[in-house]
């Protein structure tokens, strides 16, 4: 690192698990939690590391490393997605698992937190290789997952096909069809209406509340979206088609595009489906992908990976509201800068909780073999998100703090209460 970069970007903690623990401590201090409770809630209950041998198309065998972490199960079975990405680490999965604990508690669904990950580059693998990787990973984590133990779901670079393979593998191992072992499944396999867009739709409901308390109207509001996967792309579609917002900037993992008058979202979705990227989109100018975080806008949605907004770029962020569609995109140090500047930030454990909330509805439907209409899913999700926003906003007001600390206060107090009434075994 050159001296210049070293001075330009002050040192800050970037390890996601350490960050998750810092976020927890802020709430623990507000709640005056004793040290024993802090120790219990800060650490992951169970961490499984597996080696996954996969026959590649060329005939050779590659061994991948995979993880499944269960952070806390005080309020119900562990719940959380599985990520396939070359940058996955055990500490990242531990952070993501703990964020799931707080997320499920924030929206009041009866789960703890879990997460899984495999270190691999799915973009360079064939469908056959991915299927074999997924099935062997599912087999390796089979002893600790199940509808009443730990329920995986999609996350970065996994989707409903991945979930179908896991459900089938676990069903083969157990000897009967086990619908509720994963959520985010295809509709044909006990998936739920509305699960595909649920993360984005839940975020839209939270953003509407944020706009209401901030006196901002979403019609024609300028929106920048950093990350154009399931969450970011669906959010662009919903916020423009349902609320008439103007999506001015989009970035995916390869490129950024900008048009101050508004990017045609349908055209962007088609272009992405056809070419795999937003690069080269007509009627939009190319910009470096990380500049999408810095365009002047009313609403910024970091929808990619952790640590997108740090001390290195937070001074250049020019949004009025930030809604974290990704997990962990803003560091604690950047949080403080944004709060001091009056930016309203909807934290991940609230803003992107719509995904796991509809996962919960899917799991309930699977248990009853009775399936809901899309309208019922949407209405119930809206109720859940509005209630969660109100709870978090009230906690933030009460402690005169930001919405992240407000959400952690709500979540940590719920998990701490469950832990203390259960007691410590034995
Ligand atoms: N991976 C998503 C998340 O981070 C969804 C988890 C789930 O549906 O269990 O919230």
Coordinates of C-alpha atoms and ligand atoms in Angstrom, one line a residue:
X1 CA 0.0 0.0 0.0
X2 CA 1.4 3.4 -0.9
X3 CA 1.8 6.0 1.8
X4 CA -0.7 8.1 0.0
X5 CA -3.5 5.5 0.2
X6 CA -2.5 4.7 3.8
X7 CA -3.2 8.3 4.8
X8 CA -6.2 8.7 2.5
X9 CA -8.0 5.8 4.1
X10 CA -7.7 5.8 7.9
X11 CA -7.4 2.4 9.5
X12 CA -10.7 0.8 10.6
X13 CA -11.9 -2.7 11.4
X14 CA -12.9 -4.6 8.3
X15 CA -13.2 -8.2 9.6
X16 CA -17.0 -8.8 9.3
X17 CA -17.2 -10.9 12.5
X18 CA -15.4 -8.3 14.5
X19 CA -17.7 -5.7 13.0
X20 CA -20.8 -7.8 14.0
X21 CA -19.5 -8.0 17.5
X22 CA -18.9 -4.2 17.7
X23 CA -22.5 -3.6 16.5
X24 CA -23.7 -6.0 19.2
X25 CA -21.7 -4.3 21.9
X26 CA -23.3 -0.9 21.1
X27 CA -26.8 -2.4 21.8
X28 CA -25.5 -4.4 24.8
X29 CA -24.3 -1.1 26.3
X30 CA -27.6 0.6 25.8
X31 CA -29.3 -2.4 27.4
X32 CA -26.8 -2.7 30.2
X33 CA -26.4 -6.4 29.6
X34 CA -24.2 -8.2 32.1
X35 CA -21.0 -9.8 31.0
X36 CA -22.2 -13.5 31.1
X37 CA -25.1 -12.6 28.7
X38 CA -22.7 -10.8 26.4
X39 CA -20.4 -13.8 26.2
X40 CA -23.3 -16.1 25.3
X41 CA -24.8 -13.8 22.6
X42 CA -21.5 -12.8 21.0
X43 CA -20.2 -16.2 20.1
X44 CA -21.4 -18.8 17.6
X45 CA -23.0 -21.9 19.0
X46 CA -21.7 -24.3 16.4
X47 CA -19.3 -24.1 13.5
X48 CA -18.9 -26.9 11.0
X49 CA -16.1 -26.9 8.4
X50 CA -16.3 -29.4 5.6
X51 CA -14.1 -30.5 2.6
X52 CA -16.2 -31.0 -0.5
X53 CA -14.6 -33.2 -3.2
X54 CA -16.1 -32.6 -6.6
X55 CA -15.5 -34.4 -9.9
X56 CA -15.0 -31.7 -12.4
X57 CA -16.0 -31.9 -16.0
X58 CA -12.4 -32.6 -17.1
X59 CA -12.2 -35.7 -14.9
X60 CA -10.0 -34.4 -12.1
X61 CA -11.3 -34.0 -8.5
X62 CA -11.2 -30.5 -6.9
X63 CA -11.7 -30.2 -3.1
X64 CA -13.6 -27.1 -1.9
X65 CA -14.0 -25.8 1.6
X66 CA -17.4 -25.2 3.0
X67 CA -18.9 -23.9 6.3
X68 CA -22.2 -24.0 8.2
X69 CA -22.4 -21.8 11.3
X70 CA -25.2 -21.7 13.8
X71 CA -24.9 -18.6 15.8
X72 CA -27.8 -18.8 18.2
X73 CA -31.0 -20.9 18.5
X74 CA -32.6 -19.4 21.6
X75 CA -35.7 -18.3 19.7
X76 CA -36.0 -21.2 17.3
X77 CA -34.1 -23.2 14.7
X78 CA -31.1 -21.6 13.0
X79 CA -32.0 -19.9 9.7
X80 CA -30.0 -18.3 7.0
X81 CA -28.7 -18.6 3.5
X82 CA -25.8 -20.3 1.7
X83 CA -23.3 -18.3 -0.2
X84 CA -21.1 -19.5 -3.0
X85 CA -18.3 -17.0 -3.5
X86 CA -14.5 -17.0 -3.9
X87 CA -14.1 -14.6 -1.0
X88 CA -16.0 -16.6 1.6
X89 CA -14.2 -17.1 4.9
X90 CA -15.2 -18.7 8.2
X91 CA -15.3 -15.2 9.9
X92 CA -17.6 -13.9 7.2
X93 CA -20.0 -16.8 7.6
X94 CA -19.9 -16.3 11.4
X95 CA -20.8 -12.6 10.9
X96 CA -23.5 -13.5 8.5
X97 CA -24.9 -16.1 10.9
X98 CA -25.0 -13.6 13.8
X99 CA -26.7 -11.0 11.6
X100 CA -29.4 -13.6 10.9
X101 CA -30.0 -14.0 14.6
X102 CA -30.5 -10.3 15.0
X103 CA -32.5 -10.0 11.7
X104 CA -35.0 -12.7 12.7
X105 CA -35.4 -11.2 16.1
X106 CA -35.9 -7.7 14.7
X107 CA -38.8 -8.8 12.6
X108 CA -40.1 -11.1 15.3
X109 CA -40.0 -14.4 13.4
X110 CA -39.3 -17.5 15.5
X111 CA -35.8 -18.4 14.4
X112 CA -32.2 -18.1 15.5
X113 CA -29.4 -17.4 13.1
X114 CA -27.3 -19.6 10.8
X115 CA -25.3 -19.2 7.6
X116 CA -23.4 -21.4 5.2
X117 CA -20.8 -20.7 2.6
X118 CA -18.5 -22.5 0.1
X119 CA -15.3 -21.0 -1.2
X120 CA -15.7 -21.4 -5.0
X121 CA -16.2 -19.3 -8.1
X122 CA -19.6 -20.4 -9.4
X123 CA -19.3 -18.2 -12.5
X124 CA -16.5 -20.4 -13.8
X125 CA -18.2 -23.7 -13.0
X126 CA -20.6 -25.7 -15.2
X127 CA -24.1 -26.5 -14.1
X128 CA -23.1 -30.2 -13.6
X129 CA -20.1 -29.2 -11.4
X130 CA -22.3 -26.8 -9.4
X131 CA -24.9 -29.6 -8.9
X132 CA -22.3 -32.0 -7.7
X133 CA -20.7 -29.4 -5.4
X134 CA -24.1 -28.5 -3.9
X135 CA -25.2 -32.1 -3.3
X136 CA -21.9 -33.1 -1.6
X137 CA -22.0 -29.9 0.5
X138 CA -25.6 -30.7 1.5
X139 CA -24.6 -34.2 2.4
X140 CA -21.7 -33.0 4.5
X141 CA -23.8 -30.6 6.5
X142 CA -26.8 -33.0 6.6
X143 CA -26.2 -34.0 10.3
X144 CA -26.8 -30.5 11.5
X145 CA -29.6 -29.2 9.3
X146 CA -33.4 -30.0 9.2
X147 CA -36.7 -28.3 9.4
X148 CA -36.6 -28.0 13.1
X149 CA -32.8 -27.6 13.5
X150 CA -31.3 -25.3 10.8
X151 CA -33.0 -24.2 7.6
X152 CA -30.8 -22.9 4.7
X153 CA -31.9 -20.6 1.9
X154 CA -30.4 -18.8 -1.1
X155 CA -27.8 -16.0 -0.6
X156 CA -25.1 -14.6 -2.9
X157 CA -24.8 -16.7 -6.1
X158 CA -27.1 -19.5 -5.0
X159 CA -30.8 -19.6 -6.1
X160 CA -33.9 -21.8 -6.2
X161 CA -32.2 -24.5 -8.3
X162 CA -29.5 -24.8 -5.6
X163 CA -32.2 -25.1 -3.0
X164 CA -34.0 -27.8 -5.1
X165 CA -30.7 -29.9 -5.2
X166 CA -30.3 -29.5 -1.4
X167 CA -33.9 -30.5 -0.7
X168 CA -33.5 -33.6 -3.0
X169 CA -30.2 -34.6 -1.5
X170 CA -31.5 -34.4 2.1
X171 CA -34.7 -36.2 1.1
X172 CA -32.6 -39.0 -0.4
X173 CA -30.5 -39.3 2.8
X174 CA -33.5 -39.3 5.1
X175 CA -35.6 -41.6 3.0
X176 CA -38.6 -39.3 2.7
X177 CA -39.3 -36.0 1.0
X178 CA -38.4 -33.2 3.4
X179 CA -39.9 -30.0 2.0
X180 CA -39.1 -27.7 5.0
X181 CA -35.4 -28.4 5.1
X182 CA -34.6 -25.4 2.9
X183 CA -36.6 -22.3 1.8
X184 CA -36.4 -20.3 -1.4
X185 CA -37.4 -23.4 -3.3
X186 CA -39.1 -23.4 -6.7
X187 CA -42.9 -23.2 -6.5
X188 CA -43.2 -26.8 -7.8
X189 CA -41.3 -28.1 -4.8
X190 CA -43.1 -26.3 -2.0
X191 CA -41.7 -22.8 -2.5
X192 CA -43.7 -19.8 -1.6
X193 CA -45.4 -17.2 -3.9
X194 CA -43.4 -14.0 -3.6
X195 CA -40.2 -15.5 -2.2
X196 CA -38.1 -14.5 -5.2
X197 CA -38.8 -10.8 -4.8
X198 CA -39.3 -10.8 -1.1
X199 CA -36.0 -9.2 0.0
X200 CA -36.6 -6.3 -2.4
X201 CA -40.3 -6.0 -1.5
X202 CA -39.7 -6.0 2.2
X203 CA -37.1 -3.3 1.6
X204 CA -39.6 -1.2 -0.4
X205 CA -42.0 -1.4 2.6
X206 CA -39.3 -0.2 5.0
X207 CA -38.2 2.5 2.6
X208 CA -41.8 3.8 2.3
X209 CA -41.8 4.2 6.1
X210 CA -38.4 5.9 6.1
X211 CA -39.7 8.4 3.5
X212 CA -42.8 9.0 5.6
X213 CA -40.8 9.9 8.7
X214 CA -38.3 11.9 6.7
X215 CA -40.9 13.7 4.6
X216 CA -39.5 12.5 1.3
X217 CA -41.7 11.5 -1.6
X218 CA -40.6 8.4 -3.6
X219 CA -42.3 9.6 -6.8
X220 CA -39.4 10.8 -9.0
X221 CA -36.9 10.3 -6.2
X222 CA -33.4 9.5 -7.5
X223 CA -32.3 6.0 -6.6
X224 CA -28.8 4.5 -6.9
X225 CA -28.4 0.7 -6.7
X226 CA -25.0 -0.9 -6.1
X227 CA -25.4 -4.6 -6.8
X228 CA -27.7 -6.0 -9.4
X229 CA -28.4 -9.6 -8.2
X230 CA -31.7 -10.9 -6.9
X231 CA -32.2 -8.1 -4.3
X232 CA -30.9 -5.1 -6.2
X233 CA -32.5 -6.0 -9.5
X234 CA -35.9 -6.7 -8.0
X235 CA -35.7 -3.5 -5.9
X236 CA -35.0 -1.4 -9.1
X237 CA -38.0 -3.0 -10.7
X238 CA -40.4 -2.5 -7.8
X239 CA -39.3 1.0 -6.7
X240 CA -39.7 2.3 -10.3
X241 CA -42.9 0.4 -11.3
X242 CA -44.8 0.7 -8.0
X243 CA -43.6 4.0 -6.6
X244 CA -42.5 5.9 -9.7
X245 CA -38.9 6.5 -8.5
X246 CA -36.2 7.3 -10.9
X247 CA -33.3 4.8 -10.9
X248 CA -30.3 7.0 -11.9
X249 CA -27.4 4.6 -11.3
X250 CA -26.8 0.8 -11.3
X251 CA -23.7 -1.2 -10.7
X252 CA -23.2 -5.0 -10.9
X253 CA -20.0 -6.9 -10.1
X254 CA -18.5 -5.8 -13.4
X255 CA -19.6 -2.3 -14.3
X256 CA -21.6 0.8 -13.5
X257 CA -24.1 2.9 -15.5
X258 CA -25.6 6.3 -14.9
X259 CA -28.4 8.5 -16.4
X260 CA -29.6 11.5 -14.3
X261 CA -32.9 11.4 -16.1
X262 CA -33.5 7.7 -15.2
X263 CA -32.4 4.4 -16.5
X264 CA -35.1 2.2 -18.2
X265 CA -35.2 -0.6 -15.6
X266 CA -37.0 -3.1 -17.8
X267 CA -34.3 -2.5 -20.5
X268 CA -31.6 -2.9 -17.9
X269 CA -33.1 -6.2 -16.7
X270 CA -33.3 -7.5 -20.2
X271 CA -29.8 -6.4 -21.0
X272 CA -28.5 -8.1 -17.8
X273 CA -30.4 -11.3 -18.7
X274 CA -29.0 -11.4 -22.2
X275 CA -25.4 -10.3 -21.6
X276 CA -24.8 -11.1 -17.9
X277 CA -23.9 -7.5 -17.1
X278 CA -25.2 -3.9 -17.2
X279 CA -22.1 -2.8 -19.1
X280 CA -23.0 -1.5 -22.6
X281 CA -26.6 -0.6 -21.6
X282 CA -28.1 1.9 -24.1
X283 CA -29.2 5.4 -22.9
X284 CA -26.9 5.3 -19.9
X285 CA -23.3 6.4 -19.5
X286 CA -20.6 4.0 -18.2
X287 CA -19.2 4.9 -14.8
X288 CA -16.8 3.0 -12.5
X289 CA -18.9 0.6 -10.5
X290 CA -18.0 2.1 -7.1
X291 CA -18.9 5.6 -8.2
X292 CA -22.5 4.4 -8.1
X293 CA -22.1 4.7 -4.3
X294 CA -21.2 8.4 -4.7
X295 CA -23.8 9.8 -7.1
X296 CA -26.1 12.4 -5.8
X297 CA -29.4 10.7 -5.0
X298 CA -32.3 10.5 -2.5
X299 CA -32.0 6.8 -1.9
X300 CA -28.9 4.6 -2.1
X301 CA -29.2 0.8 -1.9
X302 CA -25.9 -1.0 -1.3
X303 CA -27.0 -4.4 -2.6
X304 CA -23.6 -6.2 -3.1
X305 CA -21.2 -7.4 -0.4
X306 CA -19.8 -6.3 2.9
X307 CA -17.7 -3.2 3.4
X308 CA -18.9 -1.2 0.4
X309 CA -19.1 2.1 2.4
X310 CA -16.1 2.6 4.7
X311 CA -14.0 5.5 5.9
X312 CA -12.3 5.4 2.5
X313 CA -15.4 6.6 0.6
X314 CA -18.1 7.7 3.1
X315 CA -17.2 11.4 2.7
X316 CA -18.2 11.1 -0.9
X317 CA -21.6 9.4 -0.3
X318 CA -24.3 11.9 -1.2
X319 CA -27.6 10.1 -0.4
X320 CA -30.4 11.2 1.9
X321 CA -31.5 7.7 2.8
X322 CA -29.5 4.5 2.6
X323 CA -31.2 1.1 2.6
X324 CA -28.9 -1.8 3.1
X325 CA -30.1 -4.6 0.8
X326 CA -26.8 -6.4 1.2
X327 CA -25.6 -7.8 4.6
X328 CA -22.9 -5.6 6.2
X329 CA -22.3 -3.1 3.4
X330 CA -21.5 -0.1 5.8
X331 CA -18.8 -0.2 8.5
X332 CA -19.4 1.0 12.0
X333 CA -17.0 3.9 11.5
X334 CA -18.8 5.0 8.3
X335 CA -22.1 4.6 10.2
X336 CA -21.0 7.3 12.7
X337 CA -20.1 9.7 9.8
X338 CA -23.4 9.2 8.1
X339 CA -25.4 9.6 11.3
X340 CA -23.6 12.8 12.2
X341 CA -24.4 14.1 8.8
X342 CA -28.1 13.3 9.2
X343 CA -28.3 10.5 6.6
X344 CA -31.1 8.1 7.5
X345 CA -29.8 4.6 7.3
X346 CA -32.0 1.5 7.2
X347 CA -29.8 -1.2 8.6
X348 CA -29.5 -4.7 6.9
X349 CA -31.1 -6.5 9.7
X350 CA -34.3 -4.5 9.0
X351 CA -34.0 -3.4 5.4
X352 CA -33.3 -6.8 3.9
X353 CA -35.3 -8.9 6.4
X354 CA -38.1 -9.4 3.8
X355 CA -36.3 -12.4 2.4
X356 CA -36.1 -14.4 5.5
X357 CA -39.6 -13.3 6.5
X358 CA -41.1 -14.9 3.4
X359 CA -38.8 -17.8 4.0
X360 CA -40.6 -18.2 7.3
X361 CA -44.0 -18.1 5.5
X362 CA -42.6 -20.8 3.1
X363 CA -41.6 -23.0 6.0
X364 CA -45.0 -22.6 7.7
X365 CA -46.7 -23.4 4.4
X366 CA -44.5 -26.5 4.0
X367 CA -45.3 -27.7 7.5
X368 CA -49.1 -27.4 6.9
X369 CA -49.0 -28.4 3.2
X370 CA -51.3 -25.5 2.7
X371 CA -50.2 -22.7 0.4
X372 CA -50.9 -19.0 0.4
X373 CA -51.9 -16.7 -2.4
X374 CA -49.4 -14.0 -3.4
X375 CA -51.7 -11.3 -2.0
X376 CA -51.6 -13.0 1.4
X377 CA -47.8 -13.2 1.3
X378 CA -47.5 -9.5 0.4
X379 CA -50.0 -8.3 2.9
X380 CA -48.5 -10.3 5.8
X381 CA -45.0 -9.1 4.7
X382 CA -46.1 -5.5 4.7
X383 CA -47.6 -5.9 8.2
X384 CA -44.4 -7.5 9.5
X385 CA -42.1 -4.8 8.0
X386 CA -44.2 -1.9 9.2
X387 CA -44.3 -3.3 12.7
X388 CA -40.6 -3.9 12.7
X389 CA -39.9 -0.4 11.4
X390 CA -42.0 1.1 14.1
X391 CA -40.3 -1.0 16.8
X392 CA -36.8 0.0 15.5
X393 CA -37.7 3.7 15.1
X394 CA -39.1 3.9 18.6
X395 CA -35.9 2.3 20.1
X396 CA -33.7 4.6 18.0
X397 CA -35.7 7.6 19.3
X398 CA -35.6 6.4 22.8
X399 CA -31.9 6.2 22.9
X400 CA -31.4 9.1 20.5
X401 CA -29.3 6.9 18.3
X402 CA -29.2 5.6 14.7
X403 CA -31.5 3.0 13.2
X404 CA -28.8 0.3 13.4
X405 CA -28.4 0.7 17.1
X406 CA -32.2 0.9 17.4
X407 CA -32.6 -2.4 15.5
X408 CA -29.9 -4.1 17.6
X409 CA -31.5 -2.9 20.8
X410 CA -34.8 -4.5 19.7
X411 CA -33.2 -7.7 18.5
X412 CA -30.7 -8.2 21.3
X413 CA -33.3 -7.6 24.0
X414 CA -35.6 -10.2 22.4
X415 CA -32.8 -12.8 22.2
X416 CA -31.5 -12.0 25.7
X417 CA -34.9 -12.4 27.1
X418 CA -35.4 -15.8 25.4
X419 CA -31.9 -16.9 26.7
X420 CA -32.5 -15.8 30.2
X421 CA -35.9 -17.5 30.6
X422 CA -34.6 -20.7 29.0
X423 CA -31.5 -20.6 31.3
X424 CA -28.1 -22.1 30.5
X425 CA -28.0 -25.9 30.1
X426 CA -27.2 -28.0 32.2
Ligands
LIG1 N1 -29.8 -15.0 2.6 C1 -30.9 -14.2 3.0 C2 -30.5 -13.2 4.1 O1 -29.4 -12.9 4.2 C3 -32.1 -15.0 3.2 C4 -32.0 -16.0 4.4 C5 -33.3 -16.9 4.5 O2 -34.2 -16.8 3.8 O3 -33.2 -17.8 5.4 O4 -31.3 -12.8 4.8

